[in-house]
PDB file of C-alpha atoms and ligand atoms in Angstrom:
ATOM      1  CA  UNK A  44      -6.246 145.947  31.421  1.00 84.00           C
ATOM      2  CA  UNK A  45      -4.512 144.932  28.818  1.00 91.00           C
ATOM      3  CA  UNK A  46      -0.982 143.120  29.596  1.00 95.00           C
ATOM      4  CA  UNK A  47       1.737 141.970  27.559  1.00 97.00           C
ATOM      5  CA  UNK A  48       2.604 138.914  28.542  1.00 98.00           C
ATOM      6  CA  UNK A  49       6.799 138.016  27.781  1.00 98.00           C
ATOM      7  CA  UNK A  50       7.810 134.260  28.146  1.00 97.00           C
ATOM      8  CA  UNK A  51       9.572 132.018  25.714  1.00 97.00           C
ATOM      9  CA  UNK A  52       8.257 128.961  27.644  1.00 95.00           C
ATOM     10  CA  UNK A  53       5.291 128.509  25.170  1.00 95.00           C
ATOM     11  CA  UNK A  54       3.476 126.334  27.613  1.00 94.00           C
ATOM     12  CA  UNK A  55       3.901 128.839  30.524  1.00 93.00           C
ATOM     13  CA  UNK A  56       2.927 131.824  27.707  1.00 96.00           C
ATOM     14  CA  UNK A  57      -0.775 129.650  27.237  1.00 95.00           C
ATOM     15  CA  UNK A  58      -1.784 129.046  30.594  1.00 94.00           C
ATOM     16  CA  UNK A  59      -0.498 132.511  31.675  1.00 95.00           C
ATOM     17  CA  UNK A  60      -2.391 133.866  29.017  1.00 96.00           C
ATOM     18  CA  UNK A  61      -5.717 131.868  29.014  1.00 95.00           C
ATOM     19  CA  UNK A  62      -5.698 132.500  33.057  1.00 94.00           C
ATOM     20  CA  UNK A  63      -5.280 136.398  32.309  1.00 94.00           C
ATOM     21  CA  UNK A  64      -8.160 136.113  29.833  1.00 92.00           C
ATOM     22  CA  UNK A  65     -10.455 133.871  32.120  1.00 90.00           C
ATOM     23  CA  UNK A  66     -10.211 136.819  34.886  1.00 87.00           C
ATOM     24  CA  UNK A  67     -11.420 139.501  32.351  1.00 86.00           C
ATOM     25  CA  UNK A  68      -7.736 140.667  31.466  1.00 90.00           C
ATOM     26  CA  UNK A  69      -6.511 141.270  27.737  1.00 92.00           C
ATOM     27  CA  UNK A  70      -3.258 139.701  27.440  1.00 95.00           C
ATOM     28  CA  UNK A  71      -0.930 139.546  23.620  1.00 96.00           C
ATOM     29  CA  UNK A  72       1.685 136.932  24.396  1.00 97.00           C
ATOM     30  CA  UNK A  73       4.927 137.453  22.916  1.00 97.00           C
ATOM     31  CA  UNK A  74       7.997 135.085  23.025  1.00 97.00           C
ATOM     32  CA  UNK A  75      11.222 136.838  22.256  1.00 98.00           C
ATOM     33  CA  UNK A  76      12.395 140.237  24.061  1.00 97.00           C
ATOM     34  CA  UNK A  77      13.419 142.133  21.012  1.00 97.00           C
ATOM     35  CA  UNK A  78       9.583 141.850  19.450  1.00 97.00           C
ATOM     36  CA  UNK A  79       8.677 142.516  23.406  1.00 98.00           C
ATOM     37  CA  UNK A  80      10.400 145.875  23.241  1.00 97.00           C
ATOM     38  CA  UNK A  81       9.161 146.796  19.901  1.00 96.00           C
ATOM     39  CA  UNK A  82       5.646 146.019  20.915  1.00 96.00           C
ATOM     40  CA  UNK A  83       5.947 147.964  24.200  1.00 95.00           C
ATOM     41  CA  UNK A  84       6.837 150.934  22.540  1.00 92.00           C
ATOM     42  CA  UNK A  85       4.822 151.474  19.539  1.00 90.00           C
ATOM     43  CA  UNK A  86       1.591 149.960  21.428  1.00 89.00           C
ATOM     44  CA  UNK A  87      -0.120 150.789  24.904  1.00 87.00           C
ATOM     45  CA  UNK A  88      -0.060 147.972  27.357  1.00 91.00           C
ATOM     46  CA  UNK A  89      -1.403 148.748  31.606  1.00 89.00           C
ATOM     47  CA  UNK A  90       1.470 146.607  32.454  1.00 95.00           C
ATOM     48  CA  UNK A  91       4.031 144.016  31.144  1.00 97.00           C
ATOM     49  CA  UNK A  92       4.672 140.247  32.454  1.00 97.00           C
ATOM     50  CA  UNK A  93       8.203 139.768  31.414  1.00 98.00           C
ATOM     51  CA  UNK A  94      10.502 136.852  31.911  1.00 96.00           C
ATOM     52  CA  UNK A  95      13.938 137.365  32.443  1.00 95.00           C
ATOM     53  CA  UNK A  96      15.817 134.544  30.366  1.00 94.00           C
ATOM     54  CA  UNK A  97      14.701 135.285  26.350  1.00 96.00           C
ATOM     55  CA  UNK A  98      15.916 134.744  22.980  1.00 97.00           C
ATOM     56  CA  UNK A  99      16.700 138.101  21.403  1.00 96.00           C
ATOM     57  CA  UNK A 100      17.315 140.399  24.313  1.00 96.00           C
ATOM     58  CA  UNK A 101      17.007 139.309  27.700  1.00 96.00           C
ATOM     59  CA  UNK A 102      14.230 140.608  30.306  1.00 97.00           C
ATOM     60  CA  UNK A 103      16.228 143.011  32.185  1.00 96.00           C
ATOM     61  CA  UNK A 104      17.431 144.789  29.061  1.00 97.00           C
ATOM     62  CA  UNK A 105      14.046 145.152  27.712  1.00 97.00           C
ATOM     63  CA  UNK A 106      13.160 147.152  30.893  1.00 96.00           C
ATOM     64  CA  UNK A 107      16.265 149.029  31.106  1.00 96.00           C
ATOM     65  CA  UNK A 108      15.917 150.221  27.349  1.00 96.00           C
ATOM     66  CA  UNK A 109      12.191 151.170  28.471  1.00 94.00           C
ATOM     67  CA  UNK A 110      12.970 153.269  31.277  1.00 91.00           C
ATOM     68  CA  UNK A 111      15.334 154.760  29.273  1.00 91.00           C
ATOM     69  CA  UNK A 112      12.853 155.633  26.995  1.00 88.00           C
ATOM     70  CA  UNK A 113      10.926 156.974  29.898  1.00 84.00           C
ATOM     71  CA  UNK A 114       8.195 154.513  29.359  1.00 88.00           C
ATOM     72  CA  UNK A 115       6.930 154.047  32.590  1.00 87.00           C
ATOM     73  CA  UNK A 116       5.006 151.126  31.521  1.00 92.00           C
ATOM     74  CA  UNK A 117       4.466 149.096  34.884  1.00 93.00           C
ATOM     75  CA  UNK A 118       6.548 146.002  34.521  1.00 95.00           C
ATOM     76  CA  UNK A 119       6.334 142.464  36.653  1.00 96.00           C
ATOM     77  CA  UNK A 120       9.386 140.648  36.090  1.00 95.00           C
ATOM     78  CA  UNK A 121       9.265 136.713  35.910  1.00 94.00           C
ATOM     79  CA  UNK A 122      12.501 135.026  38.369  1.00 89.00           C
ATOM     80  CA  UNK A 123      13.935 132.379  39.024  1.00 82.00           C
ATOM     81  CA  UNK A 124      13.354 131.264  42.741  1.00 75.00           C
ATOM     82  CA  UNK A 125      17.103 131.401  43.539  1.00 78.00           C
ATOM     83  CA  UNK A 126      17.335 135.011  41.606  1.00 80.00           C
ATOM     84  CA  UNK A 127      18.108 137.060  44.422  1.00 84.00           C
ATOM     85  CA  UNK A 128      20.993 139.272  42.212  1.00 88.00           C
ATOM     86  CA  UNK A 129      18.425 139.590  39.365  1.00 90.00           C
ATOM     87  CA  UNK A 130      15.772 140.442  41.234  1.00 88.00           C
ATOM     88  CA  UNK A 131      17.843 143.434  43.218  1.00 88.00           C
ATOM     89  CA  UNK A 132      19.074 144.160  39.349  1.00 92.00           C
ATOM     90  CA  UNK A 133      15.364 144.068  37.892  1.00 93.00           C
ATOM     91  CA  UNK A 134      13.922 146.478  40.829  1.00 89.00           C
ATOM     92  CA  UNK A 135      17.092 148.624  40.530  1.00 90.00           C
ATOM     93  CA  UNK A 136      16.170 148.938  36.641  1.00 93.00           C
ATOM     94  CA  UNK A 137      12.649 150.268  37.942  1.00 90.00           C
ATOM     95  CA  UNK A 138      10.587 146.954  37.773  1.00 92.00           C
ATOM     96  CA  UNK A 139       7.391 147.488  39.927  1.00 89.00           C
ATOM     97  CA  UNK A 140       7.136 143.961  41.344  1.00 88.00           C
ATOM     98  CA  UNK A 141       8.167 140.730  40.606  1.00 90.00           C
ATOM     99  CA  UNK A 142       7.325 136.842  40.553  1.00 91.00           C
ATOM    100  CA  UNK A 143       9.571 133.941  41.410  1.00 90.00           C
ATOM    101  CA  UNK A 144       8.731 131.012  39.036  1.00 89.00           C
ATOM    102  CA  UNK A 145       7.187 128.772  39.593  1.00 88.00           C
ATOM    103  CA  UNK A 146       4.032 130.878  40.466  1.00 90.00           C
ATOM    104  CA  UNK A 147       0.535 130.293  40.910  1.00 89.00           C
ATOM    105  CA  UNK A 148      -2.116 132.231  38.471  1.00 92.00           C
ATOM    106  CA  UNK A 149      -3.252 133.573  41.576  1.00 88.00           C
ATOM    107  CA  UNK A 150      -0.229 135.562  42.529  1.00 88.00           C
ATOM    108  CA  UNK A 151       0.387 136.868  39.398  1.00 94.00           C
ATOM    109  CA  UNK A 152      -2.960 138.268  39.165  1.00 91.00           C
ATOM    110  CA  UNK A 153      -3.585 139.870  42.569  1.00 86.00           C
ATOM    111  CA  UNK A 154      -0.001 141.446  41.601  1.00 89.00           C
ATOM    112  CA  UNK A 155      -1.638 142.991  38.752  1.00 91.00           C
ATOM    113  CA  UNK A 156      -4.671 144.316  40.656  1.00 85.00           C
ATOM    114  CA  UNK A 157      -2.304 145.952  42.957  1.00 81.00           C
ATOM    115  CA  UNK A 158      -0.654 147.808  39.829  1.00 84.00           C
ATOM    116  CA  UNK A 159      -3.957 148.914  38.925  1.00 79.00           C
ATOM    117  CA  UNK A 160      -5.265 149.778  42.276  1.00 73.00           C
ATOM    118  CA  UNK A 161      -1.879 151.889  42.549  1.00 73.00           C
ATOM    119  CA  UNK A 162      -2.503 153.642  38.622  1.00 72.00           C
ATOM    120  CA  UNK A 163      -5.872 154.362  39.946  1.00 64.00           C
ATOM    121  CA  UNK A 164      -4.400 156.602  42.511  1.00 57.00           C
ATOM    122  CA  UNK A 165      -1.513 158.663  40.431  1.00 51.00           C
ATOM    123  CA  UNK A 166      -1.182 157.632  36.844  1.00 54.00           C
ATOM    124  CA  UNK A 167      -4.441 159.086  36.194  1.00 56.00           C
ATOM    125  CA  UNK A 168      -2.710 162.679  35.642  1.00 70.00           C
ATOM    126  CA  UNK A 169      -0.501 160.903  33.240  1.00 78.00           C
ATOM    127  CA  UNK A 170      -1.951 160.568  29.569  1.00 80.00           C
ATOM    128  CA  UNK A 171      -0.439 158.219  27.099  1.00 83.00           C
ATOM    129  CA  UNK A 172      -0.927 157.140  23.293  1.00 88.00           C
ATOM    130  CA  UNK A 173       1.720 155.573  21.179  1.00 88.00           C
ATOM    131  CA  UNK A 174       5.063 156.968  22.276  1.00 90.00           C
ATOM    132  CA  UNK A 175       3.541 160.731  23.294  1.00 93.00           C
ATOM    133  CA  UNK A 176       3.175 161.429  26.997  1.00 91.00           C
ATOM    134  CA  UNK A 177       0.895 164.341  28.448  1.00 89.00           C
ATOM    135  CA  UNK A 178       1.200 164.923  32.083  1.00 84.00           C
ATOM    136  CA  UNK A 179      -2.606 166.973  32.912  1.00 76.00           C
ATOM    137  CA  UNK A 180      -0.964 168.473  36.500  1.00 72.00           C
ATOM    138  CA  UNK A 181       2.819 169.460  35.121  1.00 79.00           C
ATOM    139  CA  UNK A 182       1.318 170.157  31.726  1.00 85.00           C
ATOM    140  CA  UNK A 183       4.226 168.496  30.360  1.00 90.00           C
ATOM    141  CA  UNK A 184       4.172 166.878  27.114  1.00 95.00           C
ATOM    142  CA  UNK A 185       6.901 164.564  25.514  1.00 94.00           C
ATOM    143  CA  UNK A 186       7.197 162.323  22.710  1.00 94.00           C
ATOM    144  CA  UNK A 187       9.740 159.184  23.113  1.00 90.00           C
ATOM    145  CA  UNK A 188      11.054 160.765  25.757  1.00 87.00           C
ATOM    146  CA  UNK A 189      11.924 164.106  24.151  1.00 92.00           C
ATOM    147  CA  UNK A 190       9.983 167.012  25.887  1.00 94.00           C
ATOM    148  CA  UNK A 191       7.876 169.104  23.984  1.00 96.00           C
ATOM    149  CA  UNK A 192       7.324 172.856  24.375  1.00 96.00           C
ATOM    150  CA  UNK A 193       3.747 173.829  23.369  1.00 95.00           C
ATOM    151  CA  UNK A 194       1.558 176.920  24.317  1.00 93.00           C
ATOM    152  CA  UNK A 195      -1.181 177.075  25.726  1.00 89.00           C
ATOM    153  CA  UNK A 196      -3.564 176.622  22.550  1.00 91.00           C
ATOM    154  CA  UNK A 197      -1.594 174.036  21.219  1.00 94.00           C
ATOM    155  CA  UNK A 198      -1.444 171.755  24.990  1.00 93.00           C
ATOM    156  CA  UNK A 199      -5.431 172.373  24.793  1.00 90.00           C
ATOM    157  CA  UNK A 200      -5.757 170.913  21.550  1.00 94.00           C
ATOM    158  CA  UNK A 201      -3.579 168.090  22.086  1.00 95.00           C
ATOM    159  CA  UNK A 202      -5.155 167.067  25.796  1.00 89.00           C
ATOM    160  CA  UNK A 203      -8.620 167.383  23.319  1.00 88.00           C
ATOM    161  CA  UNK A 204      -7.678 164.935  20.727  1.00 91.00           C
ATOM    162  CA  UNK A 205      -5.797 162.755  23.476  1.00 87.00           C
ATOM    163  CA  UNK A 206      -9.344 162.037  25.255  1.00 79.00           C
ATOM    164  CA  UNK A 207     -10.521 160.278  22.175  1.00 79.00           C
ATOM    165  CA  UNK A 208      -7.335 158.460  20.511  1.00 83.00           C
ATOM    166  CA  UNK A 209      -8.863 157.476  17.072  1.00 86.00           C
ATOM    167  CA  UNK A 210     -11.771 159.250  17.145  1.00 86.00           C
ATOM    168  CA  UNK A 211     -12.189 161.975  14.313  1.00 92.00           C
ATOM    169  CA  UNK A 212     -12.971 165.140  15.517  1.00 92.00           C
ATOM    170  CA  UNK A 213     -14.572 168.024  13.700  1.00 92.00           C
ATOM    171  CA  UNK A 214     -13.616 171.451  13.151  1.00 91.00           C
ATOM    172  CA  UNK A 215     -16.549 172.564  15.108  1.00 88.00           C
ATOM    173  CA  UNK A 216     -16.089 170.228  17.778  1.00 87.00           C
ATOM    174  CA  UNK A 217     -12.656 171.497  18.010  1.00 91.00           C
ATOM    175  CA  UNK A 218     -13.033 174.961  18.142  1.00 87.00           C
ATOM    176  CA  UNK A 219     -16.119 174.588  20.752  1.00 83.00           C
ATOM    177  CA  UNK A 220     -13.414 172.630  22.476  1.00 81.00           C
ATOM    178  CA  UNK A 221     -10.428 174.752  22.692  1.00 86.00           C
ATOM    179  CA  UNK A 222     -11.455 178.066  21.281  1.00 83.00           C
ATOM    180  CA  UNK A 223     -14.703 177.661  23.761  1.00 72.00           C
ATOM    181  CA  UNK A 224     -16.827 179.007  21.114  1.00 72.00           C
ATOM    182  CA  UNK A 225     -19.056 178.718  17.967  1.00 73.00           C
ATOM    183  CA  UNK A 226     -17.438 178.002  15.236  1.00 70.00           C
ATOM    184  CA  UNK A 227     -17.354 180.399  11.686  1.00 77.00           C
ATOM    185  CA  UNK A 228     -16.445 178.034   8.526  1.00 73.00           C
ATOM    186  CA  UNK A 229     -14.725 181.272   7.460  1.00 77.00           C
ATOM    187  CA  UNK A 230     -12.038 180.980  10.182  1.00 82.00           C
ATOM    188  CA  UNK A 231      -8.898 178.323   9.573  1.00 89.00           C
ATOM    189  CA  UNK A 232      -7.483 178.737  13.161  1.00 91.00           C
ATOM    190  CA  UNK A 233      -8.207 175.304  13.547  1.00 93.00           C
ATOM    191  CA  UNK A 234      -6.135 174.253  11.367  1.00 94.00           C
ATOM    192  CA  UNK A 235      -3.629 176.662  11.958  1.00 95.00           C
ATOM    193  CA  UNK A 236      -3.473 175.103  15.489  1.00 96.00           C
ATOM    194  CA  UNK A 237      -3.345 171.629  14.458  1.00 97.00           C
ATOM    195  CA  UNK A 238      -0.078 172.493  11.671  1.00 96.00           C
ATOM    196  CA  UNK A 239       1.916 173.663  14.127  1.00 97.00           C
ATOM    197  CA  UNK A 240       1.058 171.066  16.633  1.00 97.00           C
ATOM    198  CA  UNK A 241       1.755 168.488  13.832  1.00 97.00           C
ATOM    199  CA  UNK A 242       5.254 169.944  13.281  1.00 97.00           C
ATOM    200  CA  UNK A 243       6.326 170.086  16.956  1.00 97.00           C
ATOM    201  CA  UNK A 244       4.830 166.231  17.584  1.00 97.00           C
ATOM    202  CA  UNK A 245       5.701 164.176  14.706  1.00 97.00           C
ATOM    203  CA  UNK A 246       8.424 165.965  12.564  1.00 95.00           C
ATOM    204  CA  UNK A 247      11.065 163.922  12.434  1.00 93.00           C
ATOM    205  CA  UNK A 248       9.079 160.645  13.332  1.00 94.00           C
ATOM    206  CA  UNK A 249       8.456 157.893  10.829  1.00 93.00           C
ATOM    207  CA  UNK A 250       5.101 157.295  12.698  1.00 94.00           C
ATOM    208  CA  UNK A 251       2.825 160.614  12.432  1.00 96.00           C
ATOM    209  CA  UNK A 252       0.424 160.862  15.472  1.00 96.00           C
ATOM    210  CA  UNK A 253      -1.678 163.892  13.607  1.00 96.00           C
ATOM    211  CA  UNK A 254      -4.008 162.898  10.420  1.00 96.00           C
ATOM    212  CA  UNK A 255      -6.534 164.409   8.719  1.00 95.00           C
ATOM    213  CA  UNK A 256      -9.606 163.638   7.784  1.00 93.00           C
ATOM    214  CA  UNK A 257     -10.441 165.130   4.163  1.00 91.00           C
ATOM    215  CA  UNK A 258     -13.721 166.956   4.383  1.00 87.00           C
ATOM    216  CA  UNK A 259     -14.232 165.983   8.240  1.00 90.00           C
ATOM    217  CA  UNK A 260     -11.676 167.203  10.820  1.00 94.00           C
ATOM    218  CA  UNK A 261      -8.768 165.749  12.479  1.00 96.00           C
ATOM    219  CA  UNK A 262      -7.746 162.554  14.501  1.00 94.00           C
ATOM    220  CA  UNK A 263      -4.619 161.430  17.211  1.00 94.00           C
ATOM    221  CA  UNK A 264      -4.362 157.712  15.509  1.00 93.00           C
ATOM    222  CA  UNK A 265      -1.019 156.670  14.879  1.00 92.00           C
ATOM    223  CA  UNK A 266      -0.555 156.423  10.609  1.00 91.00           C
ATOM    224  CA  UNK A 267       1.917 157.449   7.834  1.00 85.00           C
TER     225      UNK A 267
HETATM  226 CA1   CA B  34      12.616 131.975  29.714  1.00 84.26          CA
END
């Protein structure tokens, strides 16, 4: 799992960190909330620790500019012990659980095997990379938060290349894939497919979710 961990207290950030790591978790500590919100939307983190009091944007607007984003990233907000309005405000906002400070590592990490325990149940039909969102039941498909309509062809291709984020696919593998048979060099409906899925997903975005691969194919992998 790999968390984000939010907390200007550096000495908190290290131990929260090193116990996260110790317990086979992946944690990238970061100490202001404008570079948390940045991160949390142009990476993929399982869940976010995030203190409430921060230099740059406080806690609870990081989340609420999230769920406006609808990014449903799961999000454990840090409190103070005495918090009770912020903590009604936070789970208003859509945290998932919070943490009254001072907590034990303990807490903090059963917390986060609950979130998973509860993403191993549902958010398996939900598909993620960068900012693009595939839902496999609803067949929905959005890109920061903007809903995109694709047909059928085009949502096969794209739940395809979302399976291996990174990975370069082939032409043949594609067409095996989606087309569901052999492939003829002679035949560019591959990358017919893959124009007009480029145009729907990333015109008008600075980041471009679609590359090529001269020579070899095509991968998702977030690039110029
Ligand atoms: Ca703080």
């Amino acid at each position: 799992m790999r968390i984000l961990v939010v907390e200007d207290e550096k000495k908190i950030a290290s131990f929260v960190s090193k116990g996260l790591a110790e317990m086979g978790f992946n944690p990238l500590v970061c100490h202001r909330g404008d570079d948390a919100l940045h991160l949390a939307t142009t990476e993929r983190f399982d869940a976010i620790v995030l203190d409430i009091m921060l230099p740059g944007r406080d806690g609870l607007s990081v989340l609420r500019q999230l769920r406006e984003q609808h990014n449903t990233v799961p999000v454990i907000l840090l409190t103070a012990r005495d918090g009770l309005s912020e903590r009604v405000e936070g789970l208003n906002l859509g945290a998932d659980d919070y943490l009254a400070k001072p907590f034990s590592m303990e807490e903090l990490i059963a917390r986060l095997r609950a979130i998973r325990r509860r993403l191993s149940g549902g958010g398996l039909n939900i598909q993620r990379y960068e900012d693009l969102t595939l839902n496999l039941i609803t067949r929905e498909v959005s890109r920061a938060g903007c809903k995109i309509d694709l047909t059928a062809r085009e949502y096969a291709l794209l739940e395809y290349l979302m399976r291996s984020p990174g990975r370069v696919l082939t032409r043949t593998q594609i067409c095996e894939q989606v087309w569901d048979y052999h492939f003829d060099p002679g035949t560019n409906v591959v990358d017919v497919c893959i124009q007009r899925l480029r145009r729907k997903l990333d015109d008008g975005h600075d980041v471009k979710l679609i590359q090529t691969v001269r020579g070899v194919g095509y991968a998702l992998k977030a690039g110029s």
